[in-house]
Short mmCIF file of C-alpha atoms in Angstrom, two decimals:
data_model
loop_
_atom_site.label_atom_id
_atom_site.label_comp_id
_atom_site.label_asym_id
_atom_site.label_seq_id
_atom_site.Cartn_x
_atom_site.Cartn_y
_atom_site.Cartn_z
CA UNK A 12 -0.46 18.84 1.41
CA UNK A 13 3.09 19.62 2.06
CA UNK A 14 3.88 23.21 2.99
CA UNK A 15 7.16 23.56 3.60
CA UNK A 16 9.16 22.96 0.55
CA UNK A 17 12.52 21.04 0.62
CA UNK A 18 15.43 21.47 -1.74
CA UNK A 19 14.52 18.59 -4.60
CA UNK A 20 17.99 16.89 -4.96
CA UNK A 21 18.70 14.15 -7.60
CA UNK A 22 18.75 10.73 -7.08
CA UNK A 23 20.12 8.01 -8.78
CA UNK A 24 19.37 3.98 -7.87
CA UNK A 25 21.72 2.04 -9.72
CA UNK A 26 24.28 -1.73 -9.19
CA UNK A 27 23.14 -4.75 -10.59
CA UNK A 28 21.31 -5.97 -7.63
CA UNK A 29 17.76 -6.25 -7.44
CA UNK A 30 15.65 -3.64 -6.02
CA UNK A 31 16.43 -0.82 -8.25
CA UNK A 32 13.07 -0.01 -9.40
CA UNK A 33 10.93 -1.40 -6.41
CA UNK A 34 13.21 1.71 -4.31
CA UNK A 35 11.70 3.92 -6.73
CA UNK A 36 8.04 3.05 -6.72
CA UNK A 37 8.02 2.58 -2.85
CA UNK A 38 9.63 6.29 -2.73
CA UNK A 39 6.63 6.80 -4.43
CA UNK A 40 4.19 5.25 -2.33
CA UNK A 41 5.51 6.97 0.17
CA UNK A 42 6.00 10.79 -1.42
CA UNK A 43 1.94 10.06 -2.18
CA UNK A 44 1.24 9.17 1.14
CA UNK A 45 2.66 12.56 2.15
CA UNK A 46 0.66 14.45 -0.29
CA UNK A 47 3.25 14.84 -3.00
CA UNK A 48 2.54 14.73 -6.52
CA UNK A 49 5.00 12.49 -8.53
CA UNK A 50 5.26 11.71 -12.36
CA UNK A 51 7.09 8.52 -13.49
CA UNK A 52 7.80 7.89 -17.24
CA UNK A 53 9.33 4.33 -17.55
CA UNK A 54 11.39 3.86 -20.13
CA UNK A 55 12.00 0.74 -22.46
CA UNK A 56 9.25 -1.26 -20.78
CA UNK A 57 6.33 -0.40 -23.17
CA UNK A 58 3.16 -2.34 -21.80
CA UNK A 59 4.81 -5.16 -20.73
CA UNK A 60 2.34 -6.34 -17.59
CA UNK A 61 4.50 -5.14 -14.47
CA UNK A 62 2.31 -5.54 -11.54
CA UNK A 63 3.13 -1.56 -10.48
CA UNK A 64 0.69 -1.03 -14.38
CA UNK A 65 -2.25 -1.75 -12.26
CA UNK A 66 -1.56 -0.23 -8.80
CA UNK A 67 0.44 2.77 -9.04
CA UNK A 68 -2.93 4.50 -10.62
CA UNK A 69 -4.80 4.01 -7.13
CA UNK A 70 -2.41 6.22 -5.53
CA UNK A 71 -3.23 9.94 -5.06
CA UNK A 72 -1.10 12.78 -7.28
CA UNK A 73 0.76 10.21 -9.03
CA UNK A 74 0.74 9.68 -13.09
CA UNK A 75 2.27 7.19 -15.12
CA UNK A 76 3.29 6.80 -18.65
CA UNK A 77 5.40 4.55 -20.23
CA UNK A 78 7.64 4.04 -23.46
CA UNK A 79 9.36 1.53 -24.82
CA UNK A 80 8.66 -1.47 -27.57
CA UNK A 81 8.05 -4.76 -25.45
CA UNK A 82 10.77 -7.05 -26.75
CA UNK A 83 14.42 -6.57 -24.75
CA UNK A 84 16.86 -5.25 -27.65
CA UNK A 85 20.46 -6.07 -28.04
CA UNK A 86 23.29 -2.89 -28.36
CA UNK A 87 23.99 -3.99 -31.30
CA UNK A 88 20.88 -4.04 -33.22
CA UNK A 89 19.02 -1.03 -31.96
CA UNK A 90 15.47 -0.07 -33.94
CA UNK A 91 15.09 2.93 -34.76
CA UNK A 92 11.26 2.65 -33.01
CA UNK A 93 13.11 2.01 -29.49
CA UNK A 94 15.36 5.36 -29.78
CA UNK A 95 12.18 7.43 -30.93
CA UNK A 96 10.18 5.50 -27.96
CA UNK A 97 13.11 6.65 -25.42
CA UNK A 98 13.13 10.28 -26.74
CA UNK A 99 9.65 10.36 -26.45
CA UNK A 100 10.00 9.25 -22.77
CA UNK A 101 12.88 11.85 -21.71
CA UNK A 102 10.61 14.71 -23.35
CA UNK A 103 7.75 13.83 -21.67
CA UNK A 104 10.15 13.54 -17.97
CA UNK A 105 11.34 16.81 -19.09
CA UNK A 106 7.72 18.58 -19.61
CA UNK A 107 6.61 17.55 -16.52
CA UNK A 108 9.61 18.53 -14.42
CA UNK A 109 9.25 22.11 -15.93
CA UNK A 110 5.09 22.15 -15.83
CA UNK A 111 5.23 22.98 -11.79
CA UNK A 112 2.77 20.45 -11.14
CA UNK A 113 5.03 17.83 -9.88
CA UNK A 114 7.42 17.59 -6.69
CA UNK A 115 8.79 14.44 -7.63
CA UNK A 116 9.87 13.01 -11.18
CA UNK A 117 11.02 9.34 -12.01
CA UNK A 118 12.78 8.51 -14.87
CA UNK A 119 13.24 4.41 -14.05
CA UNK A 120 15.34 2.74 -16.62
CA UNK A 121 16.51 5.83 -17.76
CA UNK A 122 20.50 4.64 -16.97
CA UNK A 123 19.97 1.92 -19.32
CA UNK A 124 18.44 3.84 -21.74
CA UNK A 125 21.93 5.69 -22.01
CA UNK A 126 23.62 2.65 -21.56
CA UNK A 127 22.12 1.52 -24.93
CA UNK A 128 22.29 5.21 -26.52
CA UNK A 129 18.87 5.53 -27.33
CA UNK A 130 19.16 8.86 -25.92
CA UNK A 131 22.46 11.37 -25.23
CA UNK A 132 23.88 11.99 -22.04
CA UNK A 133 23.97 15.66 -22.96
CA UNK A 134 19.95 15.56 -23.07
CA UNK A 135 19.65 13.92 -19.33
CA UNK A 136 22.88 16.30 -18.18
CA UNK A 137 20.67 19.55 -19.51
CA UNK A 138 17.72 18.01 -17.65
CA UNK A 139 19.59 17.93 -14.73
CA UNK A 140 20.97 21.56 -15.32
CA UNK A 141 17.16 22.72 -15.95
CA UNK A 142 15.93 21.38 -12.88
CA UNK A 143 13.54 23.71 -10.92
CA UNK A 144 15.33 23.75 -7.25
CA UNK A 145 12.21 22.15 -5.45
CA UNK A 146 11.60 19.45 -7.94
CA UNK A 147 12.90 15.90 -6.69
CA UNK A 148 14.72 14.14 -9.70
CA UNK A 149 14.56 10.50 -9.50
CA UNK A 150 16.43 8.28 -12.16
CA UNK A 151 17.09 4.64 -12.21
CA UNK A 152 19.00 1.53 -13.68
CA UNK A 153 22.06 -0.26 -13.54
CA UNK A 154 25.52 1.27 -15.21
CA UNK A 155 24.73 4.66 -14.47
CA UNK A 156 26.95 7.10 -16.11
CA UNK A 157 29.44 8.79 -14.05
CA UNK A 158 29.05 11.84 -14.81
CA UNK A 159 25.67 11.36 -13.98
CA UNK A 160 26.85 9.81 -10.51
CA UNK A 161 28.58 12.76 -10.23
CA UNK A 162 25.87 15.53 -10.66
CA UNK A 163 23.69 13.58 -8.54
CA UNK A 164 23.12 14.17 -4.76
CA UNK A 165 22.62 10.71 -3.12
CA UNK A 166 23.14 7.64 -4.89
CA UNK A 167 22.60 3.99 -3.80
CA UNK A 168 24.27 0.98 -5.71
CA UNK A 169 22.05 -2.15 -5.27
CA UNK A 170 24.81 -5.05 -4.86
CA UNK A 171 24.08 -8.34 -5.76
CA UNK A 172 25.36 -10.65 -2.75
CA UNK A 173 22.98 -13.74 -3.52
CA UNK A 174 20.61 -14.04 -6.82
CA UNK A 175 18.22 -17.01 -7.10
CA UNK A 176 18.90 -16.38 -11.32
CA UNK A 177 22.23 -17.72 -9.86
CA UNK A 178 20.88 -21.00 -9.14
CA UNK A 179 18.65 -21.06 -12.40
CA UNK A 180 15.38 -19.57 -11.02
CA UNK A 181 13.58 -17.49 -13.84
CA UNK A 182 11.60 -14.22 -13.16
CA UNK A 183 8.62 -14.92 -11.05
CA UNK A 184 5.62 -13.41 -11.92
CA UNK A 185 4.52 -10.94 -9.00
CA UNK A 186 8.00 -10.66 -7.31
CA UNK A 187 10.30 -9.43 -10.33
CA UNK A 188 7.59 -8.34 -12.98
CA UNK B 208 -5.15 -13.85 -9.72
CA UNK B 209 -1.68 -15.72 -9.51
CA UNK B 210 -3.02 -19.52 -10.69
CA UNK B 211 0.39 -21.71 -10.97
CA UNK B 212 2.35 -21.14 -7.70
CA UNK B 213 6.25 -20.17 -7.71
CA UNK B 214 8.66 -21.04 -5.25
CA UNK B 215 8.78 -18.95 -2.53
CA UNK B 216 12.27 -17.48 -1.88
CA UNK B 217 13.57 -15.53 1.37
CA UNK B 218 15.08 -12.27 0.03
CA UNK B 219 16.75 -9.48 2.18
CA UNK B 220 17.32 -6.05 2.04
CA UNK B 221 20.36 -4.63 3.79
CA UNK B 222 23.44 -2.08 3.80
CA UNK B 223 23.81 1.47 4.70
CA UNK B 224 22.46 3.07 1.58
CA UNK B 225 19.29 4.27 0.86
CA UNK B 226 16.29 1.96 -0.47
CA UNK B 227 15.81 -1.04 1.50
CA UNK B 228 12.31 0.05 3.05
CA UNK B 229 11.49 1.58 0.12
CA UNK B 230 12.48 -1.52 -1.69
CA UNK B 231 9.96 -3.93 0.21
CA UNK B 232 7.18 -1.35 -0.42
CA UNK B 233 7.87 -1.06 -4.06
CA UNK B 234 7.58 -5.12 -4.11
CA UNK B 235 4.29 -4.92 -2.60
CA UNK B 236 2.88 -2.43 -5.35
CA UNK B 237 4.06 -4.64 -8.00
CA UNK B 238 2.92 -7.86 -6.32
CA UNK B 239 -0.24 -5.78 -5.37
CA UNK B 240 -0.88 -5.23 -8.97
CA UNK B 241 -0.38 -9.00 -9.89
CA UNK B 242 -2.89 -10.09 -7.21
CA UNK B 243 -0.77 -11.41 -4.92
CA UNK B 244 -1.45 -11.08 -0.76
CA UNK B 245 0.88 -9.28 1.18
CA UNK B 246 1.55 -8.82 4.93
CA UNK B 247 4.00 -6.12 6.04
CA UNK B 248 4.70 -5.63 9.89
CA UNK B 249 7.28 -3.10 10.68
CA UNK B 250 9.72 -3.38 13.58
CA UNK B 251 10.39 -0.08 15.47
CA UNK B 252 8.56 2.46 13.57
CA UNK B 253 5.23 2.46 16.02
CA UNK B 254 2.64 5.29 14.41
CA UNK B 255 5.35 7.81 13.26
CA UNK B 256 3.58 9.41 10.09
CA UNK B 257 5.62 7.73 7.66
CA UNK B 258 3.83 8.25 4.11
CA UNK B 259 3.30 4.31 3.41
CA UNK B 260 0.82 4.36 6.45
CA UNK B 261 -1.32 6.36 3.97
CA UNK B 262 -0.98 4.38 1.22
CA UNK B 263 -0.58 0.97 2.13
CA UNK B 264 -4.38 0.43 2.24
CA UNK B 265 -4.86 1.69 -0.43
CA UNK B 266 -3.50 -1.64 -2.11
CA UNK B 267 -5.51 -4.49 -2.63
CA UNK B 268 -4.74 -7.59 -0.48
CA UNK B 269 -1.97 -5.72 1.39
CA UNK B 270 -2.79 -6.04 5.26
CA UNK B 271 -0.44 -3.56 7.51
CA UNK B 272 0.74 -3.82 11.07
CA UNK B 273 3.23 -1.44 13.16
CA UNK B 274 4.35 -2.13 16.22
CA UNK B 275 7.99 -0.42 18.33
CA UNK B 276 7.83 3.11 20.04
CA UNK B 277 8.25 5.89 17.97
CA UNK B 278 11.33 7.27 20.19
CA UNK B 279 15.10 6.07 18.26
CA UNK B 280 16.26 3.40 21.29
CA UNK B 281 19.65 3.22 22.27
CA UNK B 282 21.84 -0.47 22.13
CA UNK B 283 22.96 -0.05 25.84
CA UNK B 284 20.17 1.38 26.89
CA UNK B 285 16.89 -0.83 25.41
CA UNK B 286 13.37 0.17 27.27
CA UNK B 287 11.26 -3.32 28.36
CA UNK B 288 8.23 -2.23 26.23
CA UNK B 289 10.44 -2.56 22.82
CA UNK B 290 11.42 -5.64 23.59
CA UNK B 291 7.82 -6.40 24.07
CA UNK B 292 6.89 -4.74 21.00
CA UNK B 293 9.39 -6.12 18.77
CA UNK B 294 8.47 -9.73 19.99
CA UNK B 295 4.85 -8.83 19.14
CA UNK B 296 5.54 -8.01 15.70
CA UNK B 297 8.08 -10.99 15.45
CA UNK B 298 4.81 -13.34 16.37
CA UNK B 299 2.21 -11.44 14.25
CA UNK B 300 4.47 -12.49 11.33
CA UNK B 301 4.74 -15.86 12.23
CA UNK B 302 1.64 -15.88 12.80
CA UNK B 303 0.58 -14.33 9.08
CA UNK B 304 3.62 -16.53 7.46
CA UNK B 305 1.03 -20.13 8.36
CA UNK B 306 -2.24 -18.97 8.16
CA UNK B 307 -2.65 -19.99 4.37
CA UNK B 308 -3.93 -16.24 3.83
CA UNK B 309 -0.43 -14.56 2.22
CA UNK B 310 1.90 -15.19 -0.47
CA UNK B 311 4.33 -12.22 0.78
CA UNK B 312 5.81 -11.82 4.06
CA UNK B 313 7.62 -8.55 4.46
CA UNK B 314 9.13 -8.20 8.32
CA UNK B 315 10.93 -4.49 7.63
CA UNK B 316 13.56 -3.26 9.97
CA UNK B 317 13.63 -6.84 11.63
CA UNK B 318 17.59 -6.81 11.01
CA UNK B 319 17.73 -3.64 13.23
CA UNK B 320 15.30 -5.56 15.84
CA UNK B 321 17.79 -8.48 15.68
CA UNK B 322 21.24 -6.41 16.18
CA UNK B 323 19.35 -4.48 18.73
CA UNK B 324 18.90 -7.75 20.54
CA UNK B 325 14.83 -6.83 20.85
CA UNK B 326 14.50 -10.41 19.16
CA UNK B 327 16.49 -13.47 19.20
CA UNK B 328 18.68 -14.86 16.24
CA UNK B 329 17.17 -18.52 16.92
CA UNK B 330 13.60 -17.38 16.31
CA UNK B 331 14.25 -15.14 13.01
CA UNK B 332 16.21 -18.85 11.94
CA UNK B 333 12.98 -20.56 12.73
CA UNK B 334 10.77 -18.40 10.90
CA UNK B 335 12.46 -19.36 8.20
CA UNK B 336 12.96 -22.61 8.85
CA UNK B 337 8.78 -23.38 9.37
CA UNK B 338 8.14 -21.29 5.72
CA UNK B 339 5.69 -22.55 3.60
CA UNK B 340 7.32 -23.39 0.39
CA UNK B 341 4.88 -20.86 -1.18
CA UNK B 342 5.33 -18.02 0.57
CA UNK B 343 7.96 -15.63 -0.20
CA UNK B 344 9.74 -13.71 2.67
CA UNK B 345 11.23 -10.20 2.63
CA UNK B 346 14.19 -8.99 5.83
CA UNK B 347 14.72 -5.70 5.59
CA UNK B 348 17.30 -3.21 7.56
CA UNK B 349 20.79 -2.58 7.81
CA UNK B 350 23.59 -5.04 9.46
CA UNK B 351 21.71 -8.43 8.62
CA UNK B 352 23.12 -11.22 10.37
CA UNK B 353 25.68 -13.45 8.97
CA UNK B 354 23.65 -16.60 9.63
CA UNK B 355 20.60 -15.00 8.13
CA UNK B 356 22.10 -14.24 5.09
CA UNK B 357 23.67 -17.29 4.64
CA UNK B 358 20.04 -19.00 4.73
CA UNK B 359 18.56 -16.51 2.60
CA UNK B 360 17.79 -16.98 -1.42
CA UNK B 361 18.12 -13.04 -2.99
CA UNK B 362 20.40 -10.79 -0.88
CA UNK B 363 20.50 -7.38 -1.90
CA UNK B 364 22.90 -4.88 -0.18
CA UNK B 365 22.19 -1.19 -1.03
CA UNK B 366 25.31 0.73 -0.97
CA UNK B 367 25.83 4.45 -0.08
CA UNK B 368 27.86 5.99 -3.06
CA UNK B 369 26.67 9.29 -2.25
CA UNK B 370 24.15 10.64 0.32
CA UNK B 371 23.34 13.89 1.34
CA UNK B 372 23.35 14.03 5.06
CA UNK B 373 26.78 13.73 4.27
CA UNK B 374 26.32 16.98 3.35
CA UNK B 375 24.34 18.15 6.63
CA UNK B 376 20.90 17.40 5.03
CA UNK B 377 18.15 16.43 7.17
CA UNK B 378 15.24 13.42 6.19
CA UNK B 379 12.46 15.39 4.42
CA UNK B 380 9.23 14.28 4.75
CA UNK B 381 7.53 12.71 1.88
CA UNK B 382 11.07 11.55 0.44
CA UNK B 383 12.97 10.01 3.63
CA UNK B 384 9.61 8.97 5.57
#
């Protein structure tokens, strides 16, 4: 285990390249490796088979839950089962990141969640306020609010320079789901 | 396991920002999950106690090789025995990329190996040149090469908006290795 604690900061991963949520689940294979305990609640991804469903539960000190109807939704025509699925989500980040058991807590899609308001900005800005200082606050997804960029302590925009979807190539199972 | 075979695509990781290791290892959990076979080797990183070491194996079908001293090198100033290891872990790739036995190639920090000059340009280009159509292959590290980009499918470049050794804050273990 880790005995010296760090200052948790908050980090954002956010750009339309690819590689947003892959950064967050390798941080987590890593943080595991290192004996930290992490909690990641994904949000609007319900049990849609990502390959990360089957492996992320053989690491050590890491649980997963996830929220979120399967089908994508359009801004326009939000259910009212998606916003109760995405509140859900941010009250379960927010439990854990005030329960002490965790060092680490990912909220991955969580930008896009806002992006869509199926949650406020107020909610994620008071989780950020609430923040015990040792707890490492990860969230993730493109158009990341700025205020949000601007509470945050390091944050990375994934830039798209080349994208096979460019050229007409569809997900592929294994490599983007 | 993965029945219809996709296209394999070269993708890279590179910039200054944070997430390109992390990145490739969050690609391997997913493709993990999925049943895919992975390879990693790591340029430069030798047995420094990153937390992936830990972890890695715990994957299934995820095979792991280091190789590089675990001292930072200097451009002007580049000890034999990196050289040595970084054209050991250039050839263990190769060698991984035809045996039939992977459908993911990751070769991390091979950008730094290449502006280093541990490695030559002309055999990075022929890696890719002699890639199975199957297999998928992942550069990682900062300043990629012009030339390798321009051959590659999916380039990602993770951008430092914000980062907190700006602010005179060290790596932490578990988080930055």
């Amino acid at each position: 285990m880790v005995k010296k604690k760090h200052r948790g900061l908050v980090q954002i991963f956010t750009g339309t390249g690819k590689g947003k949520t892959t950064a967050a689940l390798g941080t987590i294979l890593r943080a595991s490796g290192q004996g930290l305990r992490v909690f990641i609640v994904f949000f609007m991804k319900g049990k849609y088979p990502y390959g990360e469903f089957s492996t992320l539960p053989l690491l050590p000190n890491v649980d997963v839950v996830s929220f979120g109807l399967r089908c994508f939704i359009k801004q326009s025509k939000v259910k009212p089962e998606e916003i109760e699925q995405a509140v859900l989500a941010l009250a379960a980040a927010r439990e854990a990141m005030l329960g002490g058991k965790y060092d680490i807590i990912v909220l991955d899609e969580v930008n896009i969640a806002l992006w869509y308001n199926l949650i406020a900005l107020d909610d994620i800005i008071k989780l950020i306020e609430d923040k015990p200082p040792e707890v490492e606050l990860i969230l993730t997804g493109r158009y990341a609010d700025p205020k949000l960029i601007e509470l945050a302590d390091l944050v990375t925009e994934m830039v798209k320079l080349k994208h096979p979807y460019d050229k007409g190539i569809r997900a592929r199972r294994g490599i983007e789901y």
